[in-house]
XYZ file of C-alpha atoms in Angstrom:
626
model
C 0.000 0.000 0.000
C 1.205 3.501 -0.730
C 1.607 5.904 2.046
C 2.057 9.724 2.404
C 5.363 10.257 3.103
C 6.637 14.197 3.921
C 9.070 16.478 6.950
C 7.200 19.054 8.057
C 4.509 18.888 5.300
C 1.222 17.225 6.458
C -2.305 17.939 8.258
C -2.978 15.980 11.588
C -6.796 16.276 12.433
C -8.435 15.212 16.299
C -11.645 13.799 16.992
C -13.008 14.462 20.258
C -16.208 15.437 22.340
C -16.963 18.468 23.394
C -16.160 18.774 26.969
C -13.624 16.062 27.291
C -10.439 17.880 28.166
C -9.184 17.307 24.335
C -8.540 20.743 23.714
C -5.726 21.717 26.354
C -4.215 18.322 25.010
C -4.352 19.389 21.507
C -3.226 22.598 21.837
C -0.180 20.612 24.044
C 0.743 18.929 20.658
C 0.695 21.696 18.290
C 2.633 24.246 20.924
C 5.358 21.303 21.093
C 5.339 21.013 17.191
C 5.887 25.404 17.338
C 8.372 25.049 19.994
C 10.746 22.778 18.024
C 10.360 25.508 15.347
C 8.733 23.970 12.611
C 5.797 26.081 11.163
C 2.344 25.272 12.292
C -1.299 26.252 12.425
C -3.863 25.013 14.544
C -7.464 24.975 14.260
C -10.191 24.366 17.041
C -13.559 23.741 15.504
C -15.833 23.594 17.883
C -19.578 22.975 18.400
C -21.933 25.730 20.163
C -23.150 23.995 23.526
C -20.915 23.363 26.710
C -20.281 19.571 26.499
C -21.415 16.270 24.222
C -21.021 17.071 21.030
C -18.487 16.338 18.312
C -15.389 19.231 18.291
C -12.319 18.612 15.520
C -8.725 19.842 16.020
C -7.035 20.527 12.852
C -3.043 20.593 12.955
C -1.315 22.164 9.880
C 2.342 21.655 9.789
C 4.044 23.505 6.922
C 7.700 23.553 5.691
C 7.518 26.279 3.778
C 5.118 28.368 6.634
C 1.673 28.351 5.436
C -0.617 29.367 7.751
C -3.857 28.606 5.788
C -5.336 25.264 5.798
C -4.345 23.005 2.784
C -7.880 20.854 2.702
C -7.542 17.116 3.372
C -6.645 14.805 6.352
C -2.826 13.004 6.336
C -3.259 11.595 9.901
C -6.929 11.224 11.465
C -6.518 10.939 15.260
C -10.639 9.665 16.397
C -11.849 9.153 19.495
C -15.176 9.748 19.077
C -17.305 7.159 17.902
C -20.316 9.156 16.867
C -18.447 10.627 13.655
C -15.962 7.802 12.909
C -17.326 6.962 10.064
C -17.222 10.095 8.156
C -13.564 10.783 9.873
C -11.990 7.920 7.920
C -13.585 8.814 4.909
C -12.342 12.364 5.347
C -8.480 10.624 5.561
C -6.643 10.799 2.160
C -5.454 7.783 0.153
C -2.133 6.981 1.695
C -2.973 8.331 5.177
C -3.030 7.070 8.719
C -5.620 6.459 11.184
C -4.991 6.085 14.646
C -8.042 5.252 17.272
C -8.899 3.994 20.504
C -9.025 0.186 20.066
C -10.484 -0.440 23.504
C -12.990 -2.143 21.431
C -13.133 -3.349 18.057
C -12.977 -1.477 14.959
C -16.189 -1.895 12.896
C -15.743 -3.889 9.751
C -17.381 -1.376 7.725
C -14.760 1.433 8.957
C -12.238 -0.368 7.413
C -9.618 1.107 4.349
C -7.548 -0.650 2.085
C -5.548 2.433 1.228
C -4.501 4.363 4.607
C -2.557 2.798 7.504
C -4.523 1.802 10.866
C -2.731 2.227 14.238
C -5.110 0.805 17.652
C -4.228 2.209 21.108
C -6.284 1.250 23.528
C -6.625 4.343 25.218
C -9.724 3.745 27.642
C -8.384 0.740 28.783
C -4.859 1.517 29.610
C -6.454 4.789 31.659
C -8.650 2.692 33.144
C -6.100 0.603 34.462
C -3.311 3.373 35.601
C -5.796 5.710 36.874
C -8.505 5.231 39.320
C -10.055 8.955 39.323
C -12.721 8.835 36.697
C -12.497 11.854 35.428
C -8.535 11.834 35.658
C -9.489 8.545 33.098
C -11.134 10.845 30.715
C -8.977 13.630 30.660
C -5.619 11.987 30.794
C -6.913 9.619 27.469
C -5.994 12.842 25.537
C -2.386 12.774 26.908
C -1.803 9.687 26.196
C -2.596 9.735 22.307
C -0.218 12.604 22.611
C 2.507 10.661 23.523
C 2.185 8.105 21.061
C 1.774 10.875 18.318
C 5.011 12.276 19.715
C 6.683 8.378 18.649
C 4.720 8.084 15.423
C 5.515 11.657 14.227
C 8.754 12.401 16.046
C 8.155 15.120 18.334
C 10.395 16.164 20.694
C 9.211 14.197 23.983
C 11.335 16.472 26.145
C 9.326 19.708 24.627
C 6.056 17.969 25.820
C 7.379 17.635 29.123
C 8.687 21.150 29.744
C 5.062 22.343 28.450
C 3.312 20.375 30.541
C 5.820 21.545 33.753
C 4.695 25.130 32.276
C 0.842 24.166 32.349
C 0.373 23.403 35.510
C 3.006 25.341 37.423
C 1.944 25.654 40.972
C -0.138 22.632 40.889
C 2.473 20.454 40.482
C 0.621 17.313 41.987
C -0.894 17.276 38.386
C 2.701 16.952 36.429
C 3.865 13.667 37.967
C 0.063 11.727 35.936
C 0.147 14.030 33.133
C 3.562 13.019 32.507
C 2.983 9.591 33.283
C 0.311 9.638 30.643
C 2.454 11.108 27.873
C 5.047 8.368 28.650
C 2.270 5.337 28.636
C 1.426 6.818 24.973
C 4.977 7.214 24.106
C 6.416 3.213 24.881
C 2.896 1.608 23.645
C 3.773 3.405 19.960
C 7.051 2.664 20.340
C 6.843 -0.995 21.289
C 4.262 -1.826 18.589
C 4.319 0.164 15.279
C 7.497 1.696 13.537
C 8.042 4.894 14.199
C 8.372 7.143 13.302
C 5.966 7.017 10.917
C 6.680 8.230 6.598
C 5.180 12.317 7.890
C 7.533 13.185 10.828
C 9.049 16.599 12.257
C 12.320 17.522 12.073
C 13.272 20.629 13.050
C 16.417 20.853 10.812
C 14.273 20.835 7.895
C 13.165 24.323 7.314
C 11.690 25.912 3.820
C 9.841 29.464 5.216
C 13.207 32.209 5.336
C 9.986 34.682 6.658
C 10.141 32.304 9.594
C 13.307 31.439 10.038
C 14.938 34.975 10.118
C 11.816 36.493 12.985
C 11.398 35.207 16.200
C 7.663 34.214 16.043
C 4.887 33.702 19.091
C 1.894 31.878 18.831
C -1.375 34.572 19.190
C -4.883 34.710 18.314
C -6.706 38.172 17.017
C -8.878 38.976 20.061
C -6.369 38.912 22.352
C -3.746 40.988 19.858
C -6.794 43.483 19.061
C -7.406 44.000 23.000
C -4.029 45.069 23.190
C -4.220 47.258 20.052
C -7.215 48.930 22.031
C -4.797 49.543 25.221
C -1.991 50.696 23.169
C -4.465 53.192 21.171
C -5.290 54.636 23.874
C -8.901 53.404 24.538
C -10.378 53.947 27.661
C -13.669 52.818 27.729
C -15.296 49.628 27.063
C -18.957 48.908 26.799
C -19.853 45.517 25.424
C -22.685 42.829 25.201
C -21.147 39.034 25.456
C -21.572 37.137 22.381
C -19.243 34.379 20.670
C -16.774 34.649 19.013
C -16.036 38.375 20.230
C -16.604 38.210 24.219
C -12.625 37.478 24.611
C -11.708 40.683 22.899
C -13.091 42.601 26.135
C -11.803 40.028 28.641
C -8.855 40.163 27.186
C -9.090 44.200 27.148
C -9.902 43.846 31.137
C -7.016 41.755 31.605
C -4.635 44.235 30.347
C -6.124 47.321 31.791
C -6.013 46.057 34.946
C -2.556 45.887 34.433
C -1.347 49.043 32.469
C -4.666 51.585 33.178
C -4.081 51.758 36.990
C -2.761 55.554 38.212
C 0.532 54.896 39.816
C -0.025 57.796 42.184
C -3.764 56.898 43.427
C -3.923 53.086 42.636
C -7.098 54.110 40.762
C -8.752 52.601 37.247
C -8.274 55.155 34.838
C -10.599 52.967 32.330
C -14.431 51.831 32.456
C -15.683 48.548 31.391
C -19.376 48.102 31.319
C -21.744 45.373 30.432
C -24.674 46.668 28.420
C -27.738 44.926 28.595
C -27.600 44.452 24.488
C -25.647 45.158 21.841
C -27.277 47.884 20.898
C -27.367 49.830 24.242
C -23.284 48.880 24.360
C -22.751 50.881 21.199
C -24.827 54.174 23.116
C -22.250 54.006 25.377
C -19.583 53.893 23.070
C -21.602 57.117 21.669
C -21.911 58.660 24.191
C -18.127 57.928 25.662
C -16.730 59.241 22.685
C -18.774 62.576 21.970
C -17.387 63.442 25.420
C -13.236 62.668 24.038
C -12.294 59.568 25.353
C -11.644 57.031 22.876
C -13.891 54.429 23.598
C -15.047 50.764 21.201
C -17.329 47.806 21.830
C -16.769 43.910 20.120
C -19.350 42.076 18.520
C -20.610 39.850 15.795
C -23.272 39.597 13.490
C -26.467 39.702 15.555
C -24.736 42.537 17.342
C -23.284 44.285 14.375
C -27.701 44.499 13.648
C -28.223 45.694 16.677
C -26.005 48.131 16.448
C -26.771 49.833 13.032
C -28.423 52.594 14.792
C -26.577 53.894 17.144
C -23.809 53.631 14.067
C -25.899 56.182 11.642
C -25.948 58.153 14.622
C -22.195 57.859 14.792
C -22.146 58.782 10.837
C -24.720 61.345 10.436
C -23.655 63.469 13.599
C -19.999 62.521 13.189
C -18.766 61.245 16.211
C -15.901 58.772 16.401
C -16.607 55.425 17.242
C -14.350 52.095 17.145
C -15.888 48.382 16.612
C -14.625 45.143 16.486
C -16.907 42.756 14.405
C -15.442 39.538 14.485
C -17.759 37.791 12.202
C -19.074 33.964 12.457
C -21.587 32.249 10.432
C -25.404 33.938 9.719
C -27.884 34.886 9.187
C -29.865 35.601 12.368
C -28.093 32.700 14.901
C -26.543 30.872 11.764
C -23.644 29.084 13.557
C -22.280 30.409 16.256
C -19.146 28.772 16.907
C -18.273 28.588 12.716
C -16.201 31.412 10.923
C -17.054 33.110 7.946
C -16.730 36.486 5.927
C -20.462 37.209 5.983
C -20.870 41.096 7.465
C -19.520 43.286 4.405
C -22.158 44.778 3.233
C -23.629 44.380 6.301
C -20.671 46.688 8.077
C -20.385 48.929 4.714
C -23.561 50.151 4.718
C -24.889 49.576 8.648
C -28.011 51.549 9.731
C -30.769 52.975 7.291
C -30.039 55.732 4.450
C -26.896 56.545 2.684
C -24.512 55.559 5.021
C -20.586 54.382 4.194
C -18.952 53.254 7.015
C -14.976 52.790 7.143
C -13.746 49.042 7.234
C -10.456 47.448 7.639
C -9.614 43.778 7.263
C -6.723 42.382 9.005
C -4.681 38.916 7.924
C -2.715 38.547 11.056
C -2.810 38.800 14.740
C -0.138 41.741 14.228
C -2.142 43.666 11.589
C -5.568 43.004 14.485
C -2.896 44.534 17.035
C -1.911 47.457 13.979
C -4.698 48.441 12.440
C -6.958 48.348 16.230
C -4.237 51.371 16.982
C -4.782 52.731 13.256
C -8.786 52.344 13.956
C -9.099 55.327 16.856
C -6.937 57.503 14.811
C -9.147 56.867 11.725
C -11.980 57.017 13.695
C -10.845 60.951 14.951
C -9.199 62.101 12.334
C -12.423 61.327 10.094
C -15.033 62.009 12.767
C -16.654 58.925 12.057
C -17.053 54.625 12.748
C -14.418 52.914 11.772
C -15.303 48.954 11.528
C -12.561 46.253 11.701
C -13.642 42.795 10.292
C -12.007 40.220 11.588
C -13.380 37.011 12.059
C -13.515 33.654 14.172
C -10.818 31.809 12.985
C -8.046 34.620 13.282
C -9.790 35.858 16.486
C -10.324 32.467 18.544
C -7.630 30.321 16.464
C -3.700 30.941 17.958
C -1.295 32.157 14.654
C 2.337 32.180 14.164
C 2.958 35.393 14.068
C 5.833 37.691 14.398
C 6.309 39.786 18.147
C 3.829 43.098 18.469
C 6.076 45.507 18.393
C 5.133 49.469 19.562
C 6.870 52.607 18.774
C 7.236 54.227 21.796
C 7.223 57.965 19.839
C 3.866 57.413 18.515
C 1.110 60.327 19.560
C -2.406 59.749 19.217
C -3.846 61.704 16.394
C -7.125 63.195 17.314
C -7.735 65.072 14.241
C -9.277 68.497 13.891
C -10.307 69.525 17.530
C -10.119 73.018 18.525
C -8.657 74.149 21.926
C -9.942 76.837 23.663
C -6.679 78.806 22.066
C -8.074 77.948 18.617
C -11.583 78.830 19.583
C -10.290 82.459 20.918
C -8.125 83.016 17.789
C -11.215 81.488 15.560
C -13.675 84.466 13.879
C -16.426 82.219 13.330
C -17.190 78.618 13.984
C -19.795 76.183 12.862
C -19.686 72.800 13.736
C -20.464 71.440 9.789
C -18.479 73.700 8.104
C -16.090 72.341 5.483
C -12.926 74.755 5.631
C -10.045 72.614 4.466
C -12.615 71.117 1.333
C -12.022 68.053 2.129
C -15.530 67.194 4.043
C -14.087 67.221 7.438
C -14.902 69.819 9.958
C -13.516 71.048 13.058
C -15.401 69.800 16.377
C -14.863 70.619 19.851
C -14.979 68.349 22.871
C -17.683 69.168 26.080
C -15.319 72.131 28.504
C -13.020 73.155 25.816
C -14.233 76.868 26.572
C -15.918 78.695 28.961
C -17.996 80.367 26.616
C -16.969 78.886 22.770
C -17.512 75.820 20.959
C -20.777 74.644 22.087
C -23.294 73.127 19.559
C -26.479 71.022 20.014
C -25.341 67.272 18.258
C -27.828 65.787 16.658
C -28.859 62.895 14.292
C -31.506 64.886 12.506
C -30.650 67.096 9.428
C -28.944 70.560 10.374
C -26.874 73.082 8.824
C -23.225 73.522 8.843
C -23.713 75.481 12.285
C -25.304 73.111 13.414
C -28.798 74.135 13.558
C -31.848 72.084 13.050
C -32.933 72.332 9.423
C -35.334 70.506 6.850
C -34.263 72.524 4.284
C -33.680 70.428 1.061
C -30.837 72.463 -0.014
C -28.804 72.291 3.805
C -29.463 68.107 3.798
C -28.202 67.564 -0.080
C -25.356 70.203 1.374
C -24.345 67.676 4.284
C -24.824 64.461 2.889
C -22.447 65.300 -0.235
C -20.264 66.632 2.207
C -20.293 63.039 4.125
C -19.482 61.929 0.316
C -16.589 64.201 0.172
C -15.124 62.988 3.671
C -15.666 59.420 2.439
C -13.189 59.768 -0.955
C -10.814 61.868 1.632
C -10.963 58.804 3.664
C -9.081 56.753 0.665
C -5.790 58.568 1.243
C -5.980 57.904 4.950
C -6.610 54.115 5.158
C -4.059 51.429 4.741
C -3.581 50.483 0.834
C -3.739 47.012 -0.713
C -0.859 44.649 -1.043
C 0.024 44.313 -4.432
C 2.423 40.912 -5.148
C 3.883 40.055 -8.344
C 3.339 37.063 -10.183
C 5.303 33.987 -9.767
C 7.396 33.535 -12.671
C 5.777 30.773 -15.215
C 8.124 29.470 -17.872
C 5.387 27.841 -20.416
C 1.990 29.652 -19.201
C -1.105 27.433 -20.495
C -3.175 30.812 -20.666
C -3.374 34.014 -22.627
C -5.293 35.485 -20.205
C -3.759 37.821 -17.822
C -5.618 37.100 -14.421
C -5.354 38.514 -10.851
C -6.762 37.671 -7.510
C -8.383 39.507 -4.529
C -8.994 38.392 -0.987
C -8.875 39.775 2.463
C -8.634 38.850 5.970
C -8.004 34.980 6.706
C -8.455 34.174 3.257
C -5.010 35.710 2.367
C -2.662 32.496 3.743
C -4.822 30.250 1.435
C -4.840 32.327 -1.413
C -1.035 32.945 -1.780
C -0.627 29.354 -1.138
C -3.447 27.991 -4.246
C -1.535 30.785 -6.261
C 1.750 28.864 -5.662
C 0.246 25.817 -6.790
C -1.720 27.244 -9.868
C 1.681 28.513 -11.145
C 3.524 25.066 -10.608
C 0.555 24.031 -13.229
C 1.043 26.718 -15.630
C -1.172 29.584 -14.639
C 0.408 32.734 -13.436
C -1.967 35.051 -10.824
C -1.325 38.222 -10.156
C -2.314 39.101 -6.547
C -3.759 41.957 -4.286
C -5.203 41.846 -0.708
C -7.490 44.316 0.014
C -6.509 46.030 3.735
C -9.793 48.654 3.820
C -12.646 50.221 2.539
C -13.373 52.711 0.588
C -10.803 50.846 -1.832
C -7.945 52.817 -3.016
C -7.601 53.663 -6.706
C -5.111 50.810 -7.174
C -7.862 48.434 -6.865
C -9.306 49.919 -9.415
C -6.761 49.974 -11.612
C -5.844 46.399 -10.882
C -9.061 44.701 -11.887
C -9.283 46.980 -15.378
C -5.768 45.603 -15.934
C -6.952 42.176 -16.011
C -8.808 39.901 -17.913
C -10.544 37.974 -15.184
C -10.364 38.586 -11.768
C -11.052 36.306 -8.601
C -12.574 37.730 -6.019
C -11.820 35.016 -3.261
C -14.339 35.043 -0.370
C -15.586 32.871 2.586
C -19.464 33.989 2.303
C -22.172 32.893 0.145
C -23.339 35.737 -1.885
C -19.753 36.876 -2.997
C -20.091 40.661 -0.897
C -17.102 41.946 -1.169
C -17.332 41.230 -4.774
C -20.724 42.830 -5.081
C -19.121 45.849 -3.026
C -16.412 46.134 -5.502
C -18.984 46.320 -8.494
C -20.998 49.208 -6.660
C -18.104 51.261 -5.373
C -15.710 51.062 -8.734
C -18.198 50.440 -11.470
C -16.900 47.170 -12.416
C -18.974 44.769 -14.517
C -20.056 41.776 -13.237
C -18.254 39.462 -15.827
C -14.965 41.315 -14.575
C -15.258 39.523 -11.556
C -15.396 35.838 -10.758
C -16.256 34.686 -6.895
C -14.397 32.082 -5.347
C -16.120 30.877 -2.399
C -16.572 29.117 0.764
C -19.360 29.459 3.596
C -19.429 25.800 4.964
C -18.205 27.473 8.263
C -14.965 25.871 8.344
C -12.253 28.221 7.039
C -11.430 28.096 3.213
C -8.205 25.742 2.339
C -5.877 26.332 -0.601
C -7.060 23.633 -2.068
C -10.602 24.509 -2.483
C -9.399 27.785 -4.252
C -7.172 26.114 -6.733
C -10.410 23.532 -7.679
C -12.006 26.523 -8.520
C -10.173 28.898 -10.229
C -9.144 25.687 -12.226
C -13.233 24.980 -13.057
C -13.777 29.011 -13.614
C -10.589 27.892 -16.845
C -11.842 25.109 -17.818
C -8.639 23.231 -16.778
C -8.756 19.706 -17.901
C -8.024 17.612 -14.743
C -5.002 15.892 -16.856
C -2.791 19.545 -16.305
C -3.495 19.543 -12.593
C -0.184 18.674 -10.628
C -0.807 16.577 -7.938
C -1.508 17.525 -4.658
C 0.369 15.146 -2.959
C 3.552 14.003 -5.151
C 5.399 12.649 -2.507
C 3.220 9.741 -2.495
C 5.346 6.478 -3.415
């Protein structure tokens, strides 16, 4: 039989149940496989109740540091009988499958193309362990021992984590240990190991990775700290999944670097709305009075919201939100990732409204562009949206150290002082001086007797007054317009990367790519393999809306166009054809809104379809098979 064979090139996936323990002994595995310093990527997907139901652990390992999931299943690791079945099916031909052979394996589960490997897990915890619940849990050690044999992980590394884990308890490291050496000798006395896929940390092919110093991270926590480091101040949120961590993790920090020295006094507020909608009042309300202040959220939320955010855009007030989105409509999936809110976030709240968006990759662009957000925010007078999304907020990352430029000042845009307000001969609120839509504003006690104006959401005129007037709302609104197209020289512009070189192209056409957000890793990686088959892609990620003019220019430079996407209807496709005027057969969506995030492999099967590639060209996925 044929078996994958590959160093540092292969995707482990876990079985488990809800509520088991699985996930701390997971996560064990893939911080050892990060801590030898071979590139990897792990995945929790995860059901939306407490305990009971099936939960998968996907484990990318990557030579060459891709951070995106490939699509497919080199080494299935099941203990949980209720999805068995499908989880072998899911395994590729040539891969492994390793299970708890406390009792039989079903005749009808067995492959005669990928490797089988019994442990009896229950019964060997059974046996060392009379707690019953130190049974259950310490089952998931155990599989990671013998993991560590068959895949050649550094047993030591596993032992120093698990010292880390439960420093201070240490009555819990002599079992734990116990249980990773139990796995370890059972693989080692009865299968070869290790197995064809193995680690070895001498085997390197990412020079991004090897010349940084990398940490694992995940978004919500590296967004929370953009929040502290950008000065925010006040937190008002409603819990929902997958966005409740952002403001833990936001409390967490605060408590440690918002305290006055002098007093040993908070200098931050964290409140707990009763909704989502009431949370983003606050925010409101917070800001209008100059402290820079933003709320988390998802979907449902982000719809809840939508007032309070044409408030935000209509009186011009600067507001900061996190959406990190997860599968809808209405309750849709909680606990599954997706890029569903664009045009949901574009256009939030009722009437012409354009709201500012940015779309981080990375847990260091969430921690960049969260600091970028509350100076867009003031310097436009106006919400600024950032989009992540559950698998970069929830999921840890490789991802290179936050770093923080201890110069930087907080730009707060045009706010007059009650100097300027002295030196000032007139002042209205809505007044465009500079042209470029953006007025001067003044914060509550600038002056004792200057700079006060009634805010309101209702139509005024530039001095603020309340006005029905036809001729003083077209006035505003186009002004809005104005600040919106100013807005394009303030956000962050699209990565632009050349092609890879093709020496014998099997296309005429000259094509290009978009994507965003956590679709980027994929992307760059499907565009690596397209060009191994003979079909060069040029590439930009979008980083922010409005889109600059290069985006424009990009897609009217190209014959077809991708517009890669993890949503159903293709939005930011559709948002590209209303903002830029670009005709629909410009633009071809790939897609992806199963919940699970988008793999390189399901973008190369369709670009390939979207050519009309005949499945003879394709070069094959896995060539190291022999």
């Amino acid at each position: 039989m044929k078996q994958i064979k590959g160093i540092n090139d292969f995707v482990v996936k876990f079985a488990n149940v809800n509520g088991t323990g699985s996930a701390s002994a997971n996560h064990l595995f893939a911080k050892a496989i990060f801590r030898m310093g071979v590139p990897v990527s792990p995945r929790n997907i995860f059901p939306s109740n407490i305990q009971g139901l099936p939960t998968w652990y996907e484990v990318r390992v990557s030579a060459k540091g891709y951070l995106g999931r490939r699509g497919g299943v080199d080494l299935m690791l099941c203990v949980n009988p209720q999805t068995m079945e499908d989880d072998v099916a899911s395994i590729a031909s040539g891969g492994y499958f390793v299970y708890d052979s406390t009792r039989p394996l079903a005749p009808h589960l067995k492959r005669d193309d990928i490797s089988y490997f019994g442990i009896p897990l229950t019964a060997m915890c059974m046996r060392e362990f009379k707690v019953a619940r130190l049974q259950q849990l310490l089952k998931n050690v155990v599989y990671v021992g013998a993991l560590a044999a068959l895949l050649d992980v550094d047993f030591s590394i596993l032992k120093d984590l698990l010292n880390d884990q439960f420093k201070g308890k240490e009555k819990l490291i002599l079992p734990n240990v116990h249980a990773l050496e139990m796995g370890y000798q059972f693989a080692q006395d009865n299968f070869s190991c290790p197995l064809p896929i193995r680690l070895d940390s001498s085997v390197i092919d990412a020079p991004h990775i090897r010349e940084s110093k990398h940490i694992l991270m995940n978004g919500n926590t590296a967004a929370a700290l953009g929040a502290i480091y950008g000065g925010a101040t006040v937190a008002a949120w409603y819990p929902i999944t997958p966005s409740t961590s952002v403001v833990d993790a936001f409390s967490k920090y605060a408590e440690r670097m918002r305290i006055d020295a002098g007093t040993g006094k908070r200098n931050f507020a964290i409140i707990q709305a009763e909704d989502e909608l009431a949370a983003m009042g606050i925010v409101v309300g917070a800001s209008w009075n100059g402290a820079r202040a933003f709320t988390a959220t998802s979907g449902p939320g982000l719809s809840l919201m939508s007032e309070f955010l044409g408030l935000a855009y209509f009186a011009e007030l600067p507001v900061v939100l996190i959406d990190v989105q997860r599968s809808g409509p209405s309750t849709g999936m909680p606990t599954r990732s997706q890029q569903s809110d664009i045009l949901a976030a574009a256009y939030a709240s009722h009437g012409d409204t354009k709201h500012v968006l940015l779309f981080p990759a990375t847990p260091r662009e969430c921690f960049d562009m969260t600091v970028q957000a509350f100076d867009l925010a003031e310097q436009l007078q106006t919400p600024v949206i950032m989009m992540s999304d559950l698998d970069l907020g929830m999921n840890d990352w490789m991802s290179p150290p936050l770093e923080w430029d201890d110069d930087y000042e907080m730009s707060r845009g045009k706010v007059l002082d009650a100097e300027a307000l002295d030196e000032a001969e007139s002042w209205g609120r809505y007044q465009d001086v500079d042209g470029d839509g953006i007025c001067y504003r003044t914060l509550p006690g600038a002056h004792p007797d200057k700079g006060a104006f009634f805010t309101r959401g209702s139509s005024k005129n530039e001095m603020a007054i309340y006005s029905e007037k036809g001729e003083d709302y077209v006035r505003n609104v186009d002004r809005l317009l104005r600040k919106f197209e100013t807005a394009k020289s303030y956000v962050p512009e699209p990565k632009v990367h050349d092609p890879i070189p093709v020496k014998k192209p099997k296309t005429k056409l000259k094509l290009g790519a978009l994507f965003f957000g956590t679709s980027a890793s994929p992307s760059y990686e499907a565009v690596e393999i397209l060009a191994e088959e003979g079909y060069p892609i040029d590439v930009m990620r979008i980083r922010a809306f409005p889109f600059h003019k290069r985006l424009d220019a990009f897609v009217h430079d190209h014959d077809m166009v991708f517009v890669i996407e993890q949503n159903r209807d293709g939005q930011m496709r559709q948002l590209i054809m209303n903002e830029c005027h670009i005709a629909p057969d410009k633009l071809t969506s790939v897609l992806n809104y199963s919940g699970t995030p988008i793999t390189a492999r399901t973008i190369a099967r369709q670009i390939r379809q979207a050519l009309n590639v005949d499945s003879a060209d394709i070069v094959e996925l896995h060539p190291e098979i022999a």
